[in-house]
Amino acid sequence: MATTQRPLTLGVVADDFTGATDVASMLVRAGMRTVLVIGVPAEPPPQADAVVVALKSRTIAPAEAVAQSLAAWDWLRAAGARQCYFKYCSTFDSTPQGNIGPVTQALLARTGGDFTIACPAFPENGRTIYRGHLFVGDQLLSESGMRHHPLTPMTDANLVRVLQAQTQLRVGLLGHEATGAGAEAVRERMAALRAEGVAVAVADAVRNEDLLALAEACADLPLVTAGSGLALGLPAAYATRGWLQPDAAAGDTGAVGGLAAVLSGSCSAATNAQVQRWLDDRRPAWRIDPLAAAGEEAIADAALDWAGPRLADGPVLVYATASPDEVRRVQQALGVQQAGERVERILAHTARRLHDAGVRRFVVAGGESSGAVTAALGVGQLRIGVTIAPGVPWCRAADRPLALALKSGNFGTVDFFARALELQA
Ligand code: ADP
């Protein structure tokens, strides 16, 4: 790892945890040494080119999301960040009130800007925007599975309209005739939009090159708002301004040896397949039964009694992952929220005990599950390492040799667990 003193260039405010690891991993891929912090810490950030603050503000009350986002930016600004990047989901997940509009409006005022872009596009992952309309693969957002999302159903693909309903700022369109024609054309169009009184421009992007042109044209704005795709282009733009020397070894966080374990609390289709592959490969695995009569600590103790003697022989899996039918059965018996919280507490106890037993490499499946495990291990700051799968990097606790791969439910190929462990052997 390079040890030269380098100023902080980019401060990212991310509206959820796995979204934060996603954007951080893009920045590392493009050569920025990146640190992720969970919430706003009391102390200043460690040395890095980019710092990402992971909030949990996507679906909370707008006023609270605004307050948390401003606190995050104030902390990043105090550490010297030149540009603010508000990161949200590539499917623009928001409720009719926000929180993308209110947070954008508040951050724009706080950064002293009068114009910014909104661009959740990431063509490499099938998220494109044309004439302001967001596509998921070949479908309009409003015809994709997102229309059924339990918390943030997206029933309108026209992002200009969606965003305009969330903010008093004037929203306009930065069309593909500009973003497809290079950075100079984007600059000209941005100037014209600004002259018309537009404060937020939804930006079309159908190819990765469009994002690169957009990044080059936007690097001088005090604020950008986007999914993770824009992060691929910003480091090069900073480099041309002399603000950054991209580092091909930005993801080199140093090897963490020691025992390894996989903890799986996600019940997504992808995670079910990943657990099944581990079982099919006859690797050691222990199933947590949320309906067991024992208390949460006793269930974790039982997992440890099983895992302890096996750890020296290689990684073990402890999982609560179950089929939709099984999850329904558990939820009917315990209540939906109580079931989730019980499993998360069991995973947290298990993580703590595995750590006491010498485990230093953890693969965790599930967004909420990852939050529970990092909190249980007392991890507040993570250095971002190599990419395991798009949007999922290895992370290393900033203060000790402890490696974590935190995977949101639907990410990763079927061999994700073994693949992750090979990369951090
Ligand atoms: P994902 O990223 O796939 O959404 P999360 O960890 O965010 O995964 O959410 C999964 C939720 O399901 C967690 O609250 C977890 O505690 C809960 N859960 C895990 N296993 C079971 C199970 N067998 N029965 C009921 N709930 C479960």
PDB file of N, CA, C and O and ligand atoms in Angstrom, residues 265-268 271 290 320-322 326-327 330-331 339-341 343-344 365-370 407-410, ligand 1:
ATOM      1  N   GLY A 265     -27.223 -14.908   5.837  1.00  0.00           N
ATOM      2  CA  GLY A 265     -28.546 -14.585   6.378  1.00  0.00           C
ATOM      3  C   GLY A 265     -29.470 -14.076   5.295  1.00  0.00           C
ATOM      4  O   GLY A 265     -30.573 -13.641   5.590  1.00  0.00           O
ATOM      5  N   SER A 266     -29.009 -14.104   4.045  1.00  0.00           N
ATOM      6  CA  SER A 266     -29.858 -13.682   2.938  1.00  0.00           C
ATOM      7  C   SER A 266     -30.682 -14.872   2.463  1.00  0.00           C
ATOM      8  O   SER A 266     -30.200 -16.007   2.467  1.00  0.00           O
ATOM      9  N   CYS A 267     -31.924 -14.605   2.061  1.00  0.00           N
ATOM     10  CA  CYS A 267     -32.784 -15.692   1.562  1.00  0.00           C
ATOM     11  C   CYS A 267     -33.136 -15.447   0.104  1.00  0.00           C
ATOM     12  O   CYS A 267     -34.135 -15.969  -0.408  1.00  0.00           O
ATOM     13  N   SER A 268     -32.328 -14.645  -0.590  1.00  0.00           N
ATOM     14  CA  SER A 268     -32.585 -14.359  -2.006  1.00  0.00           C
ATOM     15  C   SER A 268     -32.336 -15.605  -2.833  1.00  0.00           C
ATOM     16  O   SER A 268     -31.684 -16.561  -2.387  1.00  0.00           O
ATOM     17  N   THR A 271     -28.578 -16.202  -3.242  1.00  0.00           N
ATOM     18  CA  THR A 271     -27.902 -16.749  -2.064  1.00  0.00           C
ATOM     19  C   THR A 271     -28.315 -18.201  -1.821  1.00  0.00           C
ATOM     20  O   THR A 271     -27.475 -19.042  -1.453  1.00  0.00           O
ATOM     21  N   PRO A 290     -34.226 -21.052  13.036  1.00  0.00           N
ATOM     22  CA  PRO A 290     -34.775 -19.934  13.816  1.00  0.00           C
ATOM     23  C   PRO A 290     -35.906 -20.365  14.737  1.00  0.00           C
ATOM     24  O   PRO A 290     -36.224 -19.662  15.700  1.00  0.00           O
ATOM     25  N   ALA A 320     -28.606 -19.278   7.739  1.00  0.00           N
ATOM     26  CA  ALA A 320     -30.037 -19.290   8.063  1.00  0.00           C
ATOM     27  C   ALA A 320     -30.828 -19.263   6.767  1.00  0.00           C
ATOM     28  O   ALA A 320     -32.054 -19.380   6.784  1.00  0.00           O
ATOM     29  N   THR A 321     -30.112 -19.080   5.670  1.00  0.00           N
ATOM     30  CA  THR A 321     -30.705 -19.034   4.331  1.00  0.00           C
ATOM     31  C   THR A 321     -31.707 -20.164   4.142  1.00  0.00           C
ATOM     32  O   THR A 321     -31.416 -21.313   4.479  1.00  0.00           O
ATOM     33  N   ALA A 322     -32.878 -19.811   3.625  1.00  0.00           N
ATOM     34  CA  ALA A 322     -33.923 -20.820   3.458  1.00  0.00           C
ATOM     35  C   ALA A 322     -34.789 -20.457   2.258  1.00  0.00           C
ATOM     36  O   ALA A 322     -34.744 -19.326   1.759  1.00  0.00           O
ATOM     37  N   GLU A 326     -40.082 -21.885   3.433  1.00  0.00           N
ATOM     38  CA  GLU A 326     -39.560 -22.059   4.780  1.00  0.00           C
ATOM     39  C   GLU A 326     -39.552 -20.706   5.520  1.00  0.00           C
ATOM     40  O   GLU A 326     -39.908 -20.616   6.694  1.00  0.00           O
ATOM     41  N   VAL A 327     -39.130 -19.650   4.811  1.00  0.00           N
ATOM     42  CA  VAL A 327     -39.105 -18.319   5.427  1.00  0.00           C
ATOM     43  C   VAL A 327     -40.517 -17.928   5.844  1.00  0.00           C
ATOM     44  O   VAL A 327     -40.734 -17.428   6.956  1.00  0.00           O
ATOM     45  N   VAL A 330     -41.442 -19.650   9.052  1.00  0.00           N
ATOM     46  CA  VAL A 330     -40.790 -19.030  10.211  1.00  0.00           C
ATOM     47  C   VAL A 330     -41.463 -17.695  10.548  1.00  0.00           C
ATOM     48  O   VAL A 330     -41.739 -17.384  11.709  1.00  0.00           O
ATOM     49  N   GLN A 331     -41.770 -16.929   9.497  1.00  0.00           N
ATOM     50  CA  GLN A 331     -42.391 -15.610   9.728  1.00  0.00           C
ATOM     51  C   GLN A 331     -43.781 -15.750  10.321  1.00  0.00           C
ATOM     52  O   GLN A 331     -44.192 -14.935  11.149  1.00  0.00           O
ATOM     53  N   ALA A 339     -38.811 -12.367  13.264  1.00  0.00           N
ATOM     54  CA  ALA A 339     -38.027 -13.460  12.672  1.00  0.00           C
ATOM     55  C   ALA A 339     -36.699 -12.911  12.155  1.00  0.00           C
ATOM     56  O   ALA A 339     -35.624 -13.457  12.433  1.00  0.00           O
ATOM     57  N   GLY A 340     -36.793 -11.780  11.396  1.00  0.00           N
ATOM     58  CA  GLY A 340     -35.576 -11.186  10.833  1.00  0.00           C
ATOM     59  C   GLY A 340     -34.601 -10.785  11.923  1.00  0.00           C
ATOM     60  O   GLY A 340     -33.401 -11.073  11.853  1.00  0.00           O
ATOM     61  N   GLU A 341     -35.132 -10.142  12.958  1.00  0.00           N
ATOM     62  CA  GLU A 341     -34.251  -9.647  14.023  1.00  0.00           C
ATOM     63  C   GLU A 341     -33.637 -10.797  14.817  1.00  0.00           C
ATOM     64  O   GLU A 341     -32.478 -10.740  15.218  1.00  0.00           O
ATOM     65  N   VAL A 343     -32.908 -13.821  13.696  1.00  0.00           N
ATOM     66  CA  VAL A 343     -31.830 -14.418  12.901  1.00  0.00           C
ATOM     67  C   VAL A 343     -30.608 -13.499  12.888  1.00  0.00           C
ATOM     68  O   VAL A 343     -29.465 -13.959  13.021  1.00  0.00           O
ATOM     69  N   GLU A 344     -30.851 -12.189  12.757  1.00  0.00           N
ATOM     70  CA  GLU A 344     -29.711 -11.256  12.738  1.00  0.00           C
ATOM     71  C   GLU A 344     -28.937 -11.310  14.057  1.00  0.00           C
ATOM     72  O   GLU A 344     -27.700 -11.272  14.059  1.00  0.00           O
ATOM     73  N   ALA A 365     -23.376 -12.959   3.624  1.00  0.00           N
ATOM     74  CA  ALA A 365     -24.403 -12.777   2.588  1.00  0.00           C
ATOM     75  C   ALA A 365     -25.635 -12.137   3.198  1.00  0.00           C
ATOM     76  O   ALA A 365     -26.174 -12.630   4.191  1.00  0.00           O
ATOM     77  N   GLY A 366     -26.062 -11.039   2.588  1.00  0.00           N
ATOM     78  CA  GLY A 366     -27.261 -10.326   3.037  1.00  0.00           C
ATOM     79  C   GLY A 366     -26.926  -8.918   3.484  1.00  0.00           C
ATOM     80  O   GLY A 366     -25.966  -8.723   4.249  1.00  0.00           O
ATOM     81  N   GLY A 367     -27.701  -7.934   3.017  1.00  0.00           N
ATOM     82  CA  GLY A 367     -27.461  -6.535   3.379  1.00  0.00           C
ATOM     83  C   GLY A 367     -27.660  -6.302   4.865  1.00  0.00           C
ATOM     84  O   GLY A 367     -26.760  -5.805   5.557  1.00  0.00           O
ATOM     85  N   GLU A 368     -28.840  -6.666   5.375  1.00  0.00           N
ATOM     86  CA  GLU A 368     -29.108  -6.480   6.806  1.00  0.00           C
ATOM     87  C   GLU A 368     -28.173  -7.362   7.632  1.00  0.00           C
ATOM     88  O   GLU A 368     -27.677  -6.955   8.688  1.00  0.00           O
ATOM     89  N   SER A 369     -27.948  -8.556   7.143  1.00  0.00           N
ATOM     90  CA  SER A 369     -27.057  -9.488   7.850  1.00  0.00           C
ATOM     91  C   SER A 369     -25.650  -8.903   7.949  1.00  0.00           C
ATOM     92  O   SER A 369     -24.986  -9.017   8.985  1.00  0.00           O
ATOM     93  N   SER A 370     -25.199  -8.250   6.876  1.00  0.00           N
ATOM     94  CA  SER A 370     -23.861  -7.630   6.887  1.00  0.00           C
ATOM     95  C   SER A 370     -23.798  -6.524   7.934  1.00  0.00           C
ATOM     96  O   SER A 370     -22.798  -6.376   8.640  1.00  0.00           O
ATOM     97  N   LYS A 407     -21.892  -9.129   0.962  1.00  0.00           N
ATOM     98  CA  LYS A 407     -22.610  -9.290  -0.307  1.00  0.00           C
ATOM     99  C   LYS A 407     -24.095  -9.017  -0.128  1.00  0.00           C
ATOM    100  O   LYS A 407     -24.732  -9.631   0.719  1.00  0.00           O
ATOM    101  N   SER A 408     -24.647  -8.120  -0.918  1.00  0.00           N
ATOM    102  CA  SER A 408     -26.098  -7.957  -0.829  1.00  0.00           C
ATOM    103  C   SER A 408     -26.737  -9.137  -1.548  1.00  0.00           C
ATOM    104  O   SER A 408     -26.144  -9.753  -2.431  1.00  0.00           O
ATOM    105  N   GLY A 409     -27.961  -9.446  -1.149  1.00  0.00           N
ATOM    106  CA  GLY A 409     -28.615 -10.705  -1.516  1.00  0.00           C
ATOM    107  C   GLY A 409     -28.406 -11.184  -2.938  1.00  0.00           C
ATOM    108  O   GLY A 409     -27.926 -12.296  -3.158  1.00  0.00           O
ATOM    109  N   ASN A 410     -28.739 -10.332  -3.911  1.00  0.00           N
ATOM    110  CA  ASN A 410     -28.802 -10.856  -5.278  1.00  0.00           C
ATOM    111  C   ASN A 410     -27.494 -10.843  -6.039  1.00  0.00           C
ATOM    112  O   ASN A 410     -27.460 -11.208  -7.201  1.00  0.00           O
TER     113      ASN A 410
HETATM  114  P1  ADP B   1     -30.817  -9.593   1.376  1.00  0.00           P
HETATM  115  O1  ADP B   1     -29.613  -8.775   1.044  1.00  0.00           O
HETATM  116  O2  ADP B   1     -30.943 -10.827   0.548  1.00  0.00           O
HETATM  117  O3  ADP B   1     -32.098  -8.765   1.429  1.00  0.00           O
HETATM  118  P2  ADP B   1     -30.734  -9.384   4.251  1.00  0.00           P
HETATM  119  O4  ADP B   1     -29.722  -9.913   5.195  1.00  0.00           O
HETATM  120  O5  ADP B   1     -30.756  -7.897   4.000  1.00  0.00           O
HETATM  121  O6  ADP B   1     -30.560 -10.154   2.876  1.00  0.00           O
HETATM  122  O7  ADP B   1     -32.200  -9.755   4.716  1.00  0.00           O
HETATM  123  C1  ADP B   1     -32.586 -11.070   4.978  1.00  0.00           C
HETATM  124  C2  ADP B   1     -33.484 -11.059   6.200  1.00  0.00           C
HETATM  125  O8  ADP B   1     -34.052 -12.361   6.338  1.00  0.00           O
HETATM  126  C3  ADP B   1     -32.705 -10.797   7.478  1.00  0.00           C
HETATM  127  O9  ADP B   1     -33.457  -9.951   8.318  1.00  0.00           O
HETATM  128  C4  ADP B   1     -32.551 -12.176   8.084  1.00  0.00           C
HETATM  129  O10 ADP B   1     -32.428 -12.136   9.492  1.00  0.00           O
HETATM  130  C5  ADP B   1     -33.842 -12.838   7.672  1.00  0.00           C
HETATM  131  N1  ADP B   1     -33.758 -14.311   7.643  1.00  0.00           N
HETATM  132  C6  ADP B   1     -32.692 -15.055   7.319  1.00  0.00           C
HETATM  133  N2  ADP B   1     -32.973 -16.361   7.386  1.00  0.00           N
HETATM  134  C7  ADP B   1     -34.271 -16.467   7.753  1.00  0.00           C
HETATM  135  C8  ADP B   1     -35.136 -17.568   7.969  1.00  0.00           C
HETATM  136  N3  ADP B   1     -34.717 -18.828   7.836  1.00  0.00           N
HETATM  137  N4  ADP B   1     -36.395 -17.317   8.324  1.00  0.00           N
HETATM  138  C9  ADP B   1     -36.822 -16.039   8.461  1.00  0.00           C
HETATM  139  N5  ADP B   1     -36.057 -14.957   8.260  1.00  0.00           N
HETATM  140  C10 ADP B   1     -34.771 -15.146   7.899  1.00  0.00           C
END
